[in-house]
Structure formats: structure tokens, C-alpha cells
Coordinates of C-alpha atoms and ligand atoms in Angstrom, one line a residue:
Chain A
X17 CA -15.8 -70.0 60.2
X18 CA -17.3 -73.4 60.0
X19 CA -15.1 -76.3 60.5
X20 CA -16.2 -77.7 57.1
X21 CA -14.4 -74.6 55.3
X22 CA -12.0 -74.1 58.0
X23 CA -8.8 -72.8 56.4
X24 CA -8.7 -71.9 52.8
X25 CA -6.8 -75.5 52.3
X26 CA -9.4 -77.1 49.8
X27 CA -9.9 -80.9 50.2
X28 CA -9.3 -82.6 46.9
X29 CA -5.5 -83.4 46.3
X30 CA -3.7 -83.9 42.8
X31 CA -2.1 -86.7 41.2
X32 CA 0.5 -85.6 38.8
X33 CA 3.2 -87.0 36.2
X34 CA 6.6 -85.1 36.4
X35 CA 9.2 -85.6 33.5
X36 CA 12.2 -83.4 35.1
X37 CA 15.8 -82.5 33.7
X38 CA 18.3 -85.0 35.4
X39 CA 21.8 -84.3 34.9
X40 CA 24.4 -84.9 37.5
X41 CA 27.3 -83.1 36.8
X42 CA 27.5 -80.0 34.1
X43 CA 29.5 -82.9 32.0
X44 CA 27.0 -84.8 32.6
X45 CA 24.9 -85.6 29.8
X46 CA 21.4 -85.2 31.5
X47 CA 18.0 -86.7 30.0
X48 CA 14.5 -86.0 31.7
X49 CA 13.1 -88.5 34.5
X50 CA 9.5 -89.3 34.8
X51 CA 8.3 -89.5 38.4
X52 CA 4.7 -89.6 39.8
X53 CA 3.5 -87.5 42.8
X54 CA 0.0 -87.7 44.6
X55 CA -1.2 -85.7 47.2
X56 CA -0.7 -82.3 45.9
X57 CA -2.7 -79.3 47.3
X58 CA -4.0 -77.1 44.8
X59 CA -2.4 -74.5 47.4
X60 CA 0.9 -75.5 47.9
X61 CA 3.5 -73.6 45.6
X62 CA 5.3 -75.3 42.5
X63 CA 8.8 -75.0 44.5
X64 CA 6.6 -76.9 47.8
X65 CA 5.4 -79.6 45.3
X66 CA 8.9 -80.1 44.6
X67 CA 9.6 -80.5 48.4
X68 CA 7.4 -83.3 48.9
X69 CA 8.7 -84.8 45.7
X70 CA 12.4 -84.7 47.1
X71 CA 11.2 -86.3 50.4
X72 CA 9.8 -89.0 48.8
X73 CA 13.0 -89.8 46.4
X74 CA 15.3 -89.2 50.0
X75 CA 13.2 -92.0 51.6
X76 CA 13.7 -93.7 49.0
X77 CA 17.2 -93.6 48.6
X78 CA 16.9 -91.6 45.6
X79 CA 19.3 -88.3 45.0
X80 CA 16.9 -85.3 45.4
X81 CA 16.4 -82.8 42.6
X82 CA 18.5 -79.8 42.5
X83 CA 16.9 -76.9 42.0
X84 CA 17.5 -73.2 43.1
X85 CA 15.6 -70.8 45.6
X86 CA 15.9 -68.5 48.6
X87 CA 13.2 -66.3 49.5
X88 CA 10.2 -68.2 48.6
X89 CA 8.5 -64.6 48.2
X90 CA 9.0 -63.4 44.3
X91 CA 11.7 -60.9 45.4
X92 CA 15.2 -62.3 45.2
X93 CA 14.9 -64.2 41.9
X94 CA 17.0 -67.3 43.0
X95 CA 14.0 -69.5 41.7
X96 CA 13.6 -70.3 37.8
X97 CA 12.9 -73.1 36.2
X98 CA 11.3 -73.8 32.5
X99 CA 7.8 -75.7 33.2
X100 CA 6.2 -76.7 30.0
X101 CA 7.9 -75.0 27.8
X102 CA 7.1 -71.7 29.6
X103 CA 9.9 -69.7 32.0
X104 CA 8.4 -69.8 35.5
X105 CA 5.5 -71.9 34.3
X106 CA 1.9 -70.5 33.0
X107 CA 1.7 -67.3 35.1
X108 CA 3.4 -64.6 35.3
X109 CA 4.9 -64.4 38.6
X110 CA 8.2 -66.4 39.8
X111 CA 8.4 -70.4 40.2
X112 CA 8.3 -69.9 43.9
X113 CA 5.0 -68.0 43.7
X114 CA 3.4 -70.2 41.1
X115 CA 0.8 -72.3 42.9
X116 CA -0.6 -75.8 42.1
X117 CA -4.4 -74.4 41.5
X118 CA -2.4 -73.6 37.5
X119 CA -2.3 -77.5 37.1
X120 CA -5.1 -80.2 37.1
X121 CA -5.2 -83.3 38.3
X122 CA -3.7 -86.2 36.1
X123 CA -1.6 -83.2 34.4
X124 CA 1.7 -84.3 33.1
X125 CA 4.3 -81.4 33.8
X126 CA 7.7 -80.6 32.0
X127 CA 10.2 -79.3 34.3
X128 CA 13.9 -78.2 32.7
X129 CA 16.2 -75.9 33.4
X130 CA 16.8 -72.3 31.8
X131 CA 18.7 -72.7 28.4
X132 CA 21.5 -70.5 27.4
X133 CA 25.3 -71.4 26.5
X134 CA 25.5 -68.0 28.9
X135 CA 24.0 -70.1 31.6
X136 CA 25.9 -73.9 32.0
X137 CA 23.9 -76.1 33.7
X138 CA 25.2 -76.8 37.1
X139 CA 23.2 -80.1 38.2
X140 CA 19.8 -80.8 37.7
X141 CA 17.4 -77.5 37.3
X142 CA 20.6 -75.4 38.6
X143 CA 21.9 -73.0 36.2
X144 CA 25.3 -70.6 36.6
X145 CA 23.9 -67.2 36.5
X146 CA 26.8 -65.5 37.1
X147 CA 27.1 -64.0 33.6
X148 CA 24.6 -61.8 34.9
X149 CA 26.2 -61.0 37.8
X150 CA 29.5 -59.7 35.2
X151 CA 27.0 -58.0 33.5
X152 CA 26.4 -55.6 37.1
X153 CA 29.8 -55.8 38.2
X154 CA 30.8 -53.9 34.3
X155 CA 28.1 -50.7 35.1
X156 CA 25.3 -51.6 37.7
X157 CA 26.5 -49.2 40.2
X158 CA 26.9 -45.5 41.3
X159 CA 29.6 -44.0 42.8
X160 CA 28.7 -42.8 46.1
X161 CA 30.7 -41.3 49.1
X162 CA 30.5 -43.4 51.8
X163 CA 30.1 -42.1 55.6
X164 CA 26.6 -40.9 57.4
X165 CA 23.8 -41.1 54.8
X166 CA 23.2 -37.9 52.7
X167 CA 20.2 -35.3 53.7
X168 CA 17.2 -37.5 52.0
X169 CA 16.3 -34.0 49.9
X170 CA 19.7 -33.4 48.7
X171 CA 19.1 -34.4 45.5
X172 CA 15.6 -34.0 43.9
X173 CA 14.6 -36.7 41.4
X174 CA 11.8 -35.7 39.3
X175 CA 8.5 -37.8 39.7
X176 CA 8.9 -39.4 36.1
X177 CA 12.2 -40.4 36.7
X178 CA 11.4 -41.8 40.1
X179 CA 8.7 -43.8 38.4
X180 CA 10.2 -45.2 35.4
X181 CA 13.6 -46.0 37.6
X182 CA 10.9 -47.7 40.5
X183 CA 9.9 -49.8 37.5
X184 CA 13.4 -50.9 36.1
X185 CA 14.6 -51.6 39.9
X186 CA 12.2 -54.2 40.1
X187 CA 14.0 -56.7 38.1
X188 CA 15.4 -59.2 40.2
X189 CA 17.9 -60.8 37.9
X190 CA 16.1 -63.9 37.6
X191 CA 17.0 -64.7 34.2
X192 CA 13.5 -65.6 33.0
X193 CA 14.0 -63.0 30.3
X194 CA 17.0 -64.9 28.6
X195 CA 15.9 -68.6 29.5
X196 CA 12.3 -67.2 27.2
X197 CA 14.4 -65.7 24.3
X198 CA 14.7 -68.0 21.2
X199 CA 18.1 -66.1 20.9
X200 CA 19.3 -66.1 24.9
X201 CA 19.7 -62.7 24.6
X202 CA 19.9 -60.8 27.8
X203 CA 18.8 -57.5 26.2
X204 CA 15.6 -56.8 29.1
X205 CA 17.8 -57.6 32.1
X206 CA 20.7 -55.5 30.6
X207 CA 18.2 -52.9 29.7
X208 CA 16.3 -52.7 33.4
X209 CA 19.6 -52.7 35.2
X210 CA 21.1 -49.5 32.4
X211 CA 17.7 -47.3 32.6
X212 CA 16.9 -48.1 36.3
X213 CA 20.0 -46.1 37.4
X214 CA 20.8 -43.9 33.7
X215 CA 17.5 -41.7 34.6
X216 CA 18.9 -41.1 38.3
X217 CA 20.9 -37.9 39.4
X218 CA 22.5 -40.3 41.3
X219 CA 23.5 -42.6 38.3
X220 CA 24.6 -39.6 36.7
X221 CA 28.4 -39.8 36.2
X222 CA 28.7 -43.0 35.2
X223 CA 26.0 -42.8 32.8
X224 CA 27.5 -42.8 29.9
X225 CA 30.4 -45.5 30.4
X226 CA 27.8 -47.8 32.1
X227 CA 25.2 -48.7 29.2
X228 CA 28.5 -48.7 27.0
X229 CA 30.6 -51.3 29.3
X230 CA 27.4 -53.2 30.4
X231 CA 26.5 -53.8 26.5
X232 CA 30.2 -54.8 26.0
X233 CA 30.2 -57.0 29.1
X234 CA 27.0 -58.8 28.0
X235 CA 28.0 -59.6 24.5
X236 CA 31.3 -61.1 26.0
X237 CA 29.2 -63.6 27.8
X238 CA 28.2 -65.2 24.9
X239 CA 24.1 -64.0 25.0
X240 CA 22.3 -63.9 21.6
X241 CA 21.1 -60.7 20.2
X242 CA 17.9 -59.0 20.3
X243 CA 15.2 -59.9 17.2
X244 CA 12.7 -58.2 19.1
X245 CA 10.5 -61.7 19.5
X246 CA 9.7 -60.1 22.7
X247 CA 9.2 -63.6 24.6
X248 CA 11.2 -62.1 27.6
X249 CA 8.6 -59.6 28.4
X250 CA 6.2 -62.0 28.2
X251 CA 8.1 -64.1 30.5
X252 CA 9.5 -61.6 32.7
X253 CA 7.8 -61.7 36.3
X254 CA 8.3 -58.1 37.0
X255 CA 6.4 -56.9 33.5
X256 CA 9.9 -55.1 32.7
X257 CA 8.5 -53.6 29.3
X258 CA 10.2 -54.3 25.8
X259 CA 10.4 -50.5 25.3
X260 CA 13.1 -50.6 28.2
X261 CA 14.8 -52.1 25.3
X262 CA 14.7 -49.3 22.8
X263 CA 15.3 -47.0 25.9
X264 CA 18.7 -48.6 26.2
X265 CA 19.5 -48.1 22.8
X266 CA 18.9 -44.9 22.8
X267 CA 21.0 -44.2 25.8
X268 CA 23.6 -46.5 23.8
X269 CA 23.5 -44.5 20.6
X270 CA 24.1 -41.4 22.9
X271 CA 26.7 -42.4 24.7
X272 CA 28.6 -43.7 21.7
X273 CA 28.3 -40.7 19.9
X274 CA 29.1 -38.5 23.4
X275 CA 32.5 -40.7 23.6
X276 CA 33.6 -40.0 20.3
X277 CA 33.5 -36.6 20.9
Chain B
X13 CA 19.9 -54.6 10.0
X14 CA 18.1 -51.5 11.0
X15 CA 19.7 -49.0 8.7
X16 CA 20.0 -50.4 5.8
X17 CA 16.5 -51.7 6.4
X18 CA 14.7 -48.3 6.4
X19 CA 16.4 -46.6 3.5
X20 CA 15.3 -50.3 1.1
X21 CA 11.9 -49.1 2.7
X22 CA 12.5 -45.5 1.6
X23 CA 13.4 -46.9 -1.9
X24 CA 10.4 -49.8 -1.5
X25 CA 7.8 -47.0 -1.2
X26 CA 9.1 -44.9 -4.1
X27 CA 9.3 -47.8 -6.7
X28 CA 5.4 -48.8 -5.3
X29 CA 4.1 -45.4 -6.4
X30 CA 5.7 -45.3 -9.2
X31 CA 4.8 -48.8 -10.7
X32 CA 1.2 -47.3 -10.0
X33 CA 1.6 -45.3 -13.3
X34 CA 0.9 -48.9 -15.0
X35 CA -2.5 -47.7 -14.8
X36 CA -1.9 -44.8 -16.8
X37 CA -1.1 -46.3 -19.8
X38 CA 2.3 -47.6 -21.9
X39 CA 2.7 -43.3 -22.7
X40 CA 3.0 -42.7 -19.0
X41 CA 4.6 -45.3 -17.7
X42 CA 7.3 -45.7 -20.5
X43 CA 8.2 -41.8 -20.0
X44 CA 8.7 -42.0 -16.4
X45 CA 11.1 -44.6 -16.4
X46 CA 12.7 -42.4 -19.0
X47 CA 12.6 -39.6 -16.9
X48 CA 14.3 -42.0 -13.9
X49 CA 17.4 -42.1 -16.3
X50 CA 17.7 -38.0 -16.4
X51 CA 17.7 -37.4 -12.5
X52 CA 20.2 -35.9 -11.0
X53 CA 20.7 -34.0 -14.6
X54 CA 22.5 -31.6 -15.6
X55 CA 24.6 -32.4 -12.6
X56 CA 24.9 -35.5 -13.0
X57 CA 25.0 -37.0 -16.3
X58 CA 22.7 -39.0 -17.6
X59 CA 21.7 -42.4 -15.8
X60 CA 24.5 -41.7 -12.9
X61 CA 21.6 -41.2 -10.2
X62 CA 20.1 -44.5 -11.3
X63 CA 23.3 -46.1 -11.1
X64 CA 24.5 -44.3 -7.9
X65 CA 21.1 -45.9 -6.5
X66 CA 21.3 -49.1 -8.1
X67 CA 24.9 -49.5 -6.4
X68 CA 23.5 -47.9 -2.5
X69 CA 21.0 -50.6 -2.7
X70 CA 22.5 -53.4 -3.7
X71 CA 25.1 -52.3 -0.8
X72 CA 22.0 -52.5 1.0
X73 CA 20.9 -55.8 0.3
X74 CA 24.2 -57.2 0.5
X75 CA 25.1 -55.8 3.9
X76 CA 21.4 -56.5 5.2
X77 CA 22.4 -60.2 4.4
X78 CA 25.6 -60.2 6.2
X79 CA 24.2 -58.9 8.9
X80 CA 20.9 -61.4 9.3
X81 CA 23.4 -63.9 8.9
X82 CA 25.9 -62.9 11.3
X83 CA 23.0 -62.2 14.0
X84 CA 21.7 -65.3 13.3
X85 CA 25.1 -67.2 13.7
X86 CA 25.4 -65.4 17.2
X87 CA 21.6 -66.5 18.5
X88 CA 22.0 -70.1 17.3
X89 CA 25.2 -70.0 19.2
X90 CA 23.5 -68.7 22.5
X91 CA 20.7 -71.0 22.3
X92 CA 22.7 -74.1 21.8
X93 CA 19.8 -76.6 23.9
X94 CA 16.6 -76.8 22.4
X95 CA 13.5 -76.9 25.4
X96 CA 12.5 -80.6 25.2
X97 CA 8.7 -78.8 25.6
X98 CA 8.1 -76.6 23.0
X99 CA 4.6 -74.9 23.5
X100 CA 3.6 -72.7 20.5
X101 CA 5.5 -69.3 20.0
X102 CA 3.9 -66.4 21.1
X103 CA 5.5 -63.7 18.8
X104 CA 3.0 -63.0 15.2
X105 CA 4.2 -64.7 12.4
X106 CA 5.8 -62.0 10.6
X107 CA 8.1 -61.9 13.7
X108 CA 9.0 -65.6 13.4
X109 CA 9.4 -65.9 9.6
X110 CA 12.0 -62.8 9.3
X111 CA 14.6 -65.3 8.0
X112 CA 13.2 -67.6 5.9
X113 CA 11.1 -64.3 4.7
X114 CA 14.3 -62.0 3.9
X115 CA 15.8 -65.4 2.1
X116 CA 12.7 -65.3 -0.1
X117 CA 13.1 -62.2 -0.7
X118 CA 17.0 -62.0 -1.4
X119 CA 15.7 -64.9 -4.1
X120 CA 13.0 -62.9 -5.3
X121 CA 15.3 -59.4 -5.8
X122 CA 17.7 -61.6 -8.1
X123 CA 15.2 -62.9 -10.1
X124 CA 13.4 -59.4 -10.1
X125 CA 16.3 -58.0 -12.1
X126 CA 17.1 -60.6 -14.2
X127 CA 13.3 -60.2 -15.2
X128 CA 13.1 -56.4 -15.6
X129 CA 16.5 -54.9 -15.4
X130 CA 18.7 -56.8 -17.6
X131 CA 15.3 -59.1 -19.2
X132 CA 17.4 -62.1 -19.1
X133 CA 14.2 -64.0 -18.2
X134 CA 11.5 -61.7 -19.6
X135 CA 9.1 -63.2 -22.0
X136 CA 9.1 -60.3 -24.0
X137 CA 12.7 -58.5 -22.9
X138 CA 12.4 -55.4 -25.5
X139 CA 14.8 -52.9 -24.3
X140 CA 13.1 -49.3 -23.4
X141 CA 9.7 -50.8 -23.4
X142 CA 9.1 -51.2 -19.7
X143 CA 5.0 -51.1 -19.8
X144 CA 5.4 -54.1 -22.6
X145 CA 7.8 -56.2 -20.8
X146 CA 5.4 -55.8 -17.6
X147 CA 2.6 -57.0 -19.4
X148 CA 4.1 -60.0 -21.1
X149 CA 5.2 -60.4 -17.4
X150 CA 2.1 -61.5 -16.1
X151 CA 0.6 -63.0 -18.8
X152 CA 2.6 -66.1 -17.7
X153 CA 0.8 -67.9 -14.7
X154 CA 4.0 -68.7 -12.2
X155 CA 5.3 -64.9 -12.9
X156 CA 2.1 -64.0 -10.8
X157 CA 2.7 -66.6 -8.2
X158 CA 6.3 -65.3 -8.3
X159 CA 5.3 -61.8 -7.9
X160 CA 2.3 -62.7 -5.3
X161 CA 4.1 -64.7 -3.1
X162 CA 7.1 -62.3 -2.6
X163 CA 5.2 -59.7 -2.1
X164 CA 2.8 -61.2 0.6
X165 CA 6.6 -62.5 2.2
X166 CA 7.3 -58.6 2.2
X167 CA 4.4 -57.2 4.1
X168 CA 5.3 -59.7 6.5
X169 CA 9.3 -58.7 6.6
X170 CA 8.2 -54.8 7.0
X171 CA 5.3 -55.8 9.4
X172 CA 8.2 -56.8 12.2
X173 CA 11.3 -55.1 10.5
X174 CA 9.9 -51.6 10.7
X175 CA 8.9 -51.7 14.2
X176 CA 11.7 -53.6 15.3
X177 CA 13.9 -51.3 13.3
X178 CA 12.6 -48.5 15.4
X179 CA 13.5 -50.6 18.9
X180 CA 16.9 -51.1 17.9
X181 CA 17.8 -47.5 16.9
X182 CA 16.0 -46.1 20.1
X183 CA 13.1 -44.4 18.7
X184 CA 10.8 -46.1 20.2
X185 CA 9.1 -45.7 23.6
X186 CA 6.0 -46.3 25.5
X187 CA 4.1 -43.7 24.3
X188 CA 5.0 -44.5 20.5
X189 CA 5.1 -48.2 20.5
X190 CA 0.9 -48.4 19.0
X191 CA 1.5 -45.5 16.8
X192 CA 4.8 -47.5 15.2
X193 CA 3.0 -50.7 15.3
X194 CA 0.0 -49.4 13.0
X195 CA 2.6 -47.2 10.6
X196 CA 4.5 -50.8 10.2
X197 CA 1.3 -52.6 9.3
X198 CA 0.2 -49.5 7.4
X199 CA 3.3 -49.8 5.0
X200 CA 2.9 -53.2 5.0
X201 CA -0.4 -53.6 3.7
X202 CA -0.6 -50.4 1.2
X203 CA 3.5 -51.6 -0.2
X204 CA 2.0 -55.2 -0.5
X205 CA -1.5 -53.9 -1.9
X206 CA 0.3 -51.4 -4.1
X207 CA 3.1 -54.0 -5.9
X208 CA 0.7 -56.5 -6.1
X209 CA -2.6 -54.3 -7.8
X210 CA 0.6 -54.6 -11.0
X211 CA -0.2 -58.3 -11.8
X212 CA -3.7 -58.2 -10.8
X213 CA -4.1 -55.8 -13.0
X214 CA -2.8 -57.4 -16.0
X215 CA -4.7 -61.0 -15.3
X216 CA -7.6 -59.5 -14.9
X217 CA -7.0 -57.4 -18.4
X218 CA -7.4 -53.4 -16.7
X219 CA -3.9 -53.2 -18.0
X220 CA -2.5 -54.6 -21.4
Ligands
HEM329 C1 5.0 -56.6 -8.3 C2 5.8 -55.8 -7.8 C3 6.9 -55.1 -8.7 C4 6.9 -54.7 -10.0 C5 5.7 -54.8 -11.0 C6 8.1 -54.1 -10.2 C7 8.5 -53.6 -11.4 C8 9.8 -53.1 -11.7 C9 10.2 -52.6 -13.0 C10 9.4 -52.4 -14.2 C11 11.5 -52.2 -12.8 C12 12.4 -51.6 -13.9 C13 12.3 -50.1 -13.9 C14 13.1 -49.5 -15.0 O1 13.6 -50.2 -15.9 O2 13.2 -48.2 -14.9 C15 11.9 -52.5 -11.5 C16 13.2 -52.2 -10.9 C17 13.6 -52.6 -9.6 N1 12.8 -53.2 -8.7 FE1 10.9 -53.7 -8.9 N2 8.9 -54.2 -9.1 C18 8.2 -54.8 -8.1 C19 8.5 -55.1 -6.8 C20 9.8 -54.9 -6.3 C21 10.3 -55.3 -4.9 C22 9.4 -55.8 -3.9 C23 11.6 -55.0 -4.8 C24 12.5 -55.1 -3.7 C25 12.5 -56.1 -2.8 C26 12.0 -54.5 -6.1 C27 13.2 -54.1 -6.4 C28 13.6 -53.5 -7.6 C29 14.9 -52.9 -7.8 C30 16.1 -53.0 -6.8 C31 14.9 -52.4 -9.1 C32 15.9 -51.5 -9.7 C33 16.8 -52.2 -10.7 C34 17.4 -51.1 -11.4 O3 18.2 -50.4 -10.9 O4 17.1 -51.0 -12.6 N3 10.9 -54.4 -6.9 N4 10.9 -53.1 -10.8
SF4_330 S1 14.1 -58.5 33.2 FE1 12.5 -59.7 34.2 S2 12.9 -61.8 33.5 FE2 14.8 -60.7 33.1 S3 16.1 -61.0 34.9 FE3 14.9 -59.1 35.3 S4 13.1 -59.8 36.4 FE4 14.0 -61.7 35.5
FES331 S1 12.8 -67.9 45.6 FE1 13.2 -65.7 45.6 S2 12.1 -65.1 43.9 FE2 11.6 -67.2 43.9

């Protein structure tokens, strides 16, 4: 490699407007802030663009902006935040994966947290997720026997179900789904948590009283209901499908009628 | 939503085919809705299935209602914070006007019966003469738009509603999501088509 295209770093930097969600408390009113930023690489990821924004606003004496994250990797879904208009921004990965090469320079960018009543804004871009985190506590388990782990054949799992539970295990509880929906519904993420472990042998027993107390659980947080818009799909960074929907309600409809019984 | 939804459809794509019989002259058409009046018979006695029908869809309608607006209620309720950036919707527009859509329509069903029913507002209103009080129908300029307009706002309700009826009662799936979405615009394009070929019809004189 030559050391005129040494790296894949490309030369030309961005200038950028940023009009960000501001809000210091969750009683806070909040309004958004316009700040300017210069110096962006087209490689650097939205959540590192943020980085050099908060260094700048520390040197200057300035209160950073709050915003979540963790693994910096698409996989743990701590990241999220609405950028123009769009849940994790014009692609369709996480915020943490979304790189800079999505914006041009002199682009004005819209940054604002998820909006839900289900999800109260904490400071800043930070929301309180932890509806979702009731909604696994009421079903999103199996019961298992703890000690040594079992005999990896024990239980066969038939090569559909493998798949389509792979698929549904790869939500990662982000929220993008309900921060998308016009109605902050959390239908997908209830629906990828109910099938992911309802098609198991292993999710077996509980299957019934899961998808019933998981719907129950998420209507108690105060989420919208489904109109089938499908934004969330759209949204979701993991592709969950919006037939995982109808999936759910069929395993809903089952178990309702298998309870009465 | 969903249940009450698919049997008005059931109901929708009856009355369609049956309005087709316009065509066949004021004979035809007059004698068949006669002959709606003796269903059910001897059973039943005369007119009870009509009535029977009249009241299971206007429990329909009404409990269709309630439930749009309780739903609604709810998702305004979760959605308190509008985004300050609102980049276009991506969902069609039949998925985006179900509301204002099933309003029209609510509108439209009260006015449909007041018109042909009881012929309260029918230029012509003569009792047992359903071909005539058709045709006097849309000899009046607005009765077409009327008619026009709430038809083109029902292809658009059944476009989303049938498919989404389908998602929330768990027949859908992967494999049948395309097949579904074609059946919903197929029903929405021949029940449009078909409802509004009646006026057409008449303003362009094939039927008077
Ligand atoms: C241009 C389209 C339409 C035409 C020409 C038409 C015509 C008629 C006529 C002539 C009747 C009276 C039948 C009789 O007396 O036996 C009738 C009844 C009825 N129509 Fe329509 N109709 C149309 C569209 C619709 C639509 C879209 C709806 C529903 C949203 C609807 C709902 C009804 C209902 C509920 C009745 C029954 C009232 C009863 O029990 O007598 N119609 N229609
Ligand atoms: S369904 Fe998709 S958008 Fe919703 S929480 Fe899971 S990964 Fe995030
Ligand atoms: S920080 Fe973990 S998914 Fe974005």
C-alpha cells in the first residue's frame, strides 16, 4: 500500500450542524440545541461523532450530551437514538454501527430521543427502557434445571424451528421498533421475544402462559396497539419480520382458547 | 376490528354482486330485492332474515366504531411526543388514512340508508321500486360524487384492513403475506370497480 492511500481513513472531513434533544432532568422540559461540529471523518461512527462533539462542549465548560451505549458492535442494543426523523438514523443497522459516510458535508442532522409515554425520557437522548425489561421478566424465560449442562443432543430441535427461533433471538431489545411506531406499540419486540422461545422444546412448558402474560405485561406498560403501519420492521436493525407479528397472535389465540379449557 | 371487519366484507361482496343485476333491467333487479325479503322462508317469516342482517351489521358497524376509537385513544396515549423531524411516512396510503377513511365511511353508511333504505333523501323515494330510486339516484350530480368518493375511501379501507385483519387474527405468515396482499387489493379494486360501475352506469345512460 502506498502511503497516499494508506489506511482506508479518506482525507476530506465534514462540517456538520447538529440540532439535538436537551433536557436535563425527566421534569425537565427539554427543547433541541443547535451545535456545529467540523472535522468529521466520513469513517468515524454516528456514536464517535458524538464523542468529539462532547469533548469539545467539556472543554468548553459545557454539560456533555447524554446518550446511551455499551458495545459499540450492533449486539447489545444499549444505543438508540431517533436521527432525522428515522430510529437509528438512514440505515438499517444500530446508531453505534451507523457511520458518517450516510451524511454529507454541510448536512444539518436531527438528533432526539426514542418517543413513547412507555419510555420517559431520562436526560438528554436517554430513555427508561425498562418496560421492556417487565415485558421479559412476565415470560422471556424457560425453566431449566440447573447443575452440569445437559447432553447437547438431548433434545432435538427440528431445523425449521432452529431457524426461525435463530431469527427471533436476534432481537436485541433496542427498542427501535416502538421509538418507529406512530402508535409505540411494542408488538415486534414482544413478538421476537414470544416466538424465539414458543417454537423451542425447551420453551415448551411455559408456552402457553408466556405469550398470554407477556401480552398482559406489555399492555400494562402503557405501549400503543398494533395498526399494522409496519414502521418497526422497517426500523428494526435485526429485520425481525412483521409476520413475527401474526405469529404471536396466533400463538395468542391458542393459548387463550387452550386456558379456557 | 378484525372480526367484525371480515364478515361487513362478507356482506360488502354480496351486496356488490347483487347491485350488478342493475344491468339487467328494472324486472330483474326489482325481483331480487323481492326475493331478499323471502330468505330464510318458510323458516323464517317473511323479511326476518333481512332484518336479522340489517341488525348483525349495524352491530357491526357500531362495534367496528368503538373499537377504532378505543384503539385509537390507546395509540395517541402511547405516543404522547410528537418527533420534532418528521420525514415522510413510509406505510401506503390506505394504511395511513384508515381513520379518517372508516369516518367517511361511517358518514357515508348513514346517508346510504337514509337514501335507499328508508328514502328519506331519495329524489325519487317510491317504496318497492328499488331500480327507479337508483336511477333518480344518480341523475343528481353530488349523489355521484357522494357515491364515488366513498367508494374510492373503501378500496382503500379493505386494501390495509383485510391484510391487516389477517395479521391480527394469526393467519398470516411468511409464506402467505404476497398471496394476502394481492387478495386485499383484489377485493379492493373489483368491490370498488363493482359499486361504482352503478352510477357510472346511469350518467353515462347504459342504465335508466
Ligand atoms: C354505489 C354503490 C352502492 C349502491 C348502488 C348501493 C345500493 C343499495 C340499494 C339499492 C340498497 C337497498 C336494497 C333493498 O332495498 O333491498 C342498499 C342497501 C344497503 N347498502 Fe348499499 N349500495 C352501495 C354501496 C354500499 C356500501 C359501500 C355499503 C357499506 C359500506 C352499503 C351498505 C348497505 C347496507 C348496510 C344496506 C342494507 C340496508 C337494509 O338493510 O336495507 N352499500 N344498497
Ligand atoms: S424487534 Fe428489532 S427494533 Fe424491536 S427491540 Fe428487537 S431488535 Fe430492536
Ligand atoms: S452500543 Fe451495543 S448495539 Fe449499539
Amino acid at each position: 500500500m502506498t502511503a497516499a492511500t494508506h489506511g482506508t481513513t479518506s482525507t476530506s472531513t465534514m462540517k456538520l450542524t447538529l440540532r439535538i434533544w436537551r433536557q436535563h432532568s425527566p421534569e425537565d422540559g427539554g427543547s433541541m440545541v443547535t451545535y456545529q461540529i467540523e472535522g468529521v471523518s466520513p469513517d468515524m461512527s454516528f456514536l464517535e461523532m458524538l464523542d468529539v462533539l462532547n469533548e469539545d462542549l467539556i472543554l468548553r465548560g459545557e454539560e456533555p450530551v447524554a446518550f446511551d451505549h455499551d458495545c459499540r458492535e450492533g449486539i447489545c442494543g444499549a444505543c438508540g437514538m431517533v436521527i432525522n426523523g428515522r430510529a437509528h438514523g438512514p440505515e438499517r443497522t444500530t446508531t453505534c454501527q451507523l457511520h458518517m459516510r450516510q451524511f454529507s458535508d454541510g448536512d444539518t442532522i436531527d438528533i432526539e430521543p426514542w418517543r413513547a409515554a412507555a419510555f420517559p425520557v431520562v436526560k438528554d437522548l436517554v430513555v427508561d427502557r425498562s418496560a421492556l425489561d417487565r415485558v421479559i421478566q412476565a415470560g422471556g424465560y424457560i425453566t431449566a434445571p440447573t447443575g452440569s449442562a445437559p447432553e447437547a443432543h438431548a433434545t432435538a430441535v427440528p431445523k425449521e424451528a432452529a431457524d426461525f427461533a435463530f431469527e427471533h433471538a436476534e432481537c436485541i431489545g433496542c427498542g427501535a421498533c416502538v421509538a418507529a411506531c406512530p402508535n409505540g406499540s411494542a408488538m415486534l419486540f414482544t413478538s421476537a421475544k414470544v416466538n424465539h422461545l414458543n417454537v423451542l422444546p425447551q420453551g415448551a412448558p411455559e408456552r402457553e402462559g408466556r405469550v398470554l402474560d407477556m401480552v398482559a405485561a406489555m399492555d400494562e406498560e402503557g405501549f400503543g396497539g398494533c395498526t399494522n403501519s409496519g414502521e418497526c420492521t422497517i426500523a428494526c436493525p435485526k429485520g425481525i419480520p412483521l409476520q413475527s407479528i401474526a405469529d404471536m397472535n396466533r400463538e395468542f389465540f391458542r393459548a387463550a382458547t387452550k386456558r379456557r379449557r | 376490528m378484525a372480526g367484525t371487519g371480515v364478515l361487513m366484507l362478507l356482506f360488502l361482496v354480496a351486496h356488490m354482486l347483487g347491485n350488478l343485476k342493475v344491468f339487467f333491467g328494472p324486472e330483474e333487479f326489482n325481483s331480487y330485492a323481492g326475493w331478499l325479503r323471502t330468505i330464510g322462508e318458510p323458516v323464517l317469516h317473511a323479511s326476518w332474515f333481512l332484518w336479522l342482517q340489517r341488525f348483525g351489521l349495524i352491530a357491526c358497524v357500531v362495534l367496528h366504531g368503538v373499537a377504532a376509537y378505543q384503539l385509537s385513544r390507546r395509540d395517541l396515549a402511547a405516543r404522547p411526543t410528537r418527533y420534532q423531524h418528521r420525514p415522510p411516512a413510509r406505510a401506503s396510503y390506505a394504511t395511513r388514512t384508515m381513520r379518517w377513511g372508516g369516518v367517511i365511511l361511517a358518514l357515508f353508511i348513514v346517508w346510504h340508508i337514509l337514501d335507499l333504505t328508508t328514502l328519506t333523501v331519495n329524489p325519487l323515494g317510491k317504496p318497492h321500486h328499488p331500480y327507479e330510486n337508483v336511477v333518480a339516484d344518480f341523475q343528481v350530480w353530488y349523489v355521484n360524487v357522494i357515491y364515488i368518493v366513498a367508494m374510492l375511501a373503501l378500496g382503500f379501507h379493505i386494501r390495509h384492513g383485510f391484510w391487516s385483519a389477517a395479521q391480527t387474527l394469526g393467519a398470516n405468515s411468511r409464506d402467505r403475506d404476497r398471496l394476502l396482499k394481492v387478495t386485499a387489493n383484489v377485493l379492493a379494486v373489483a368491490l370498488t370497480a363493482g359499486f361504482i360501475a352503478v352510477p357510472v352506469a346511469v350518467m353515462i345512460g347504459v342504465v335508466s
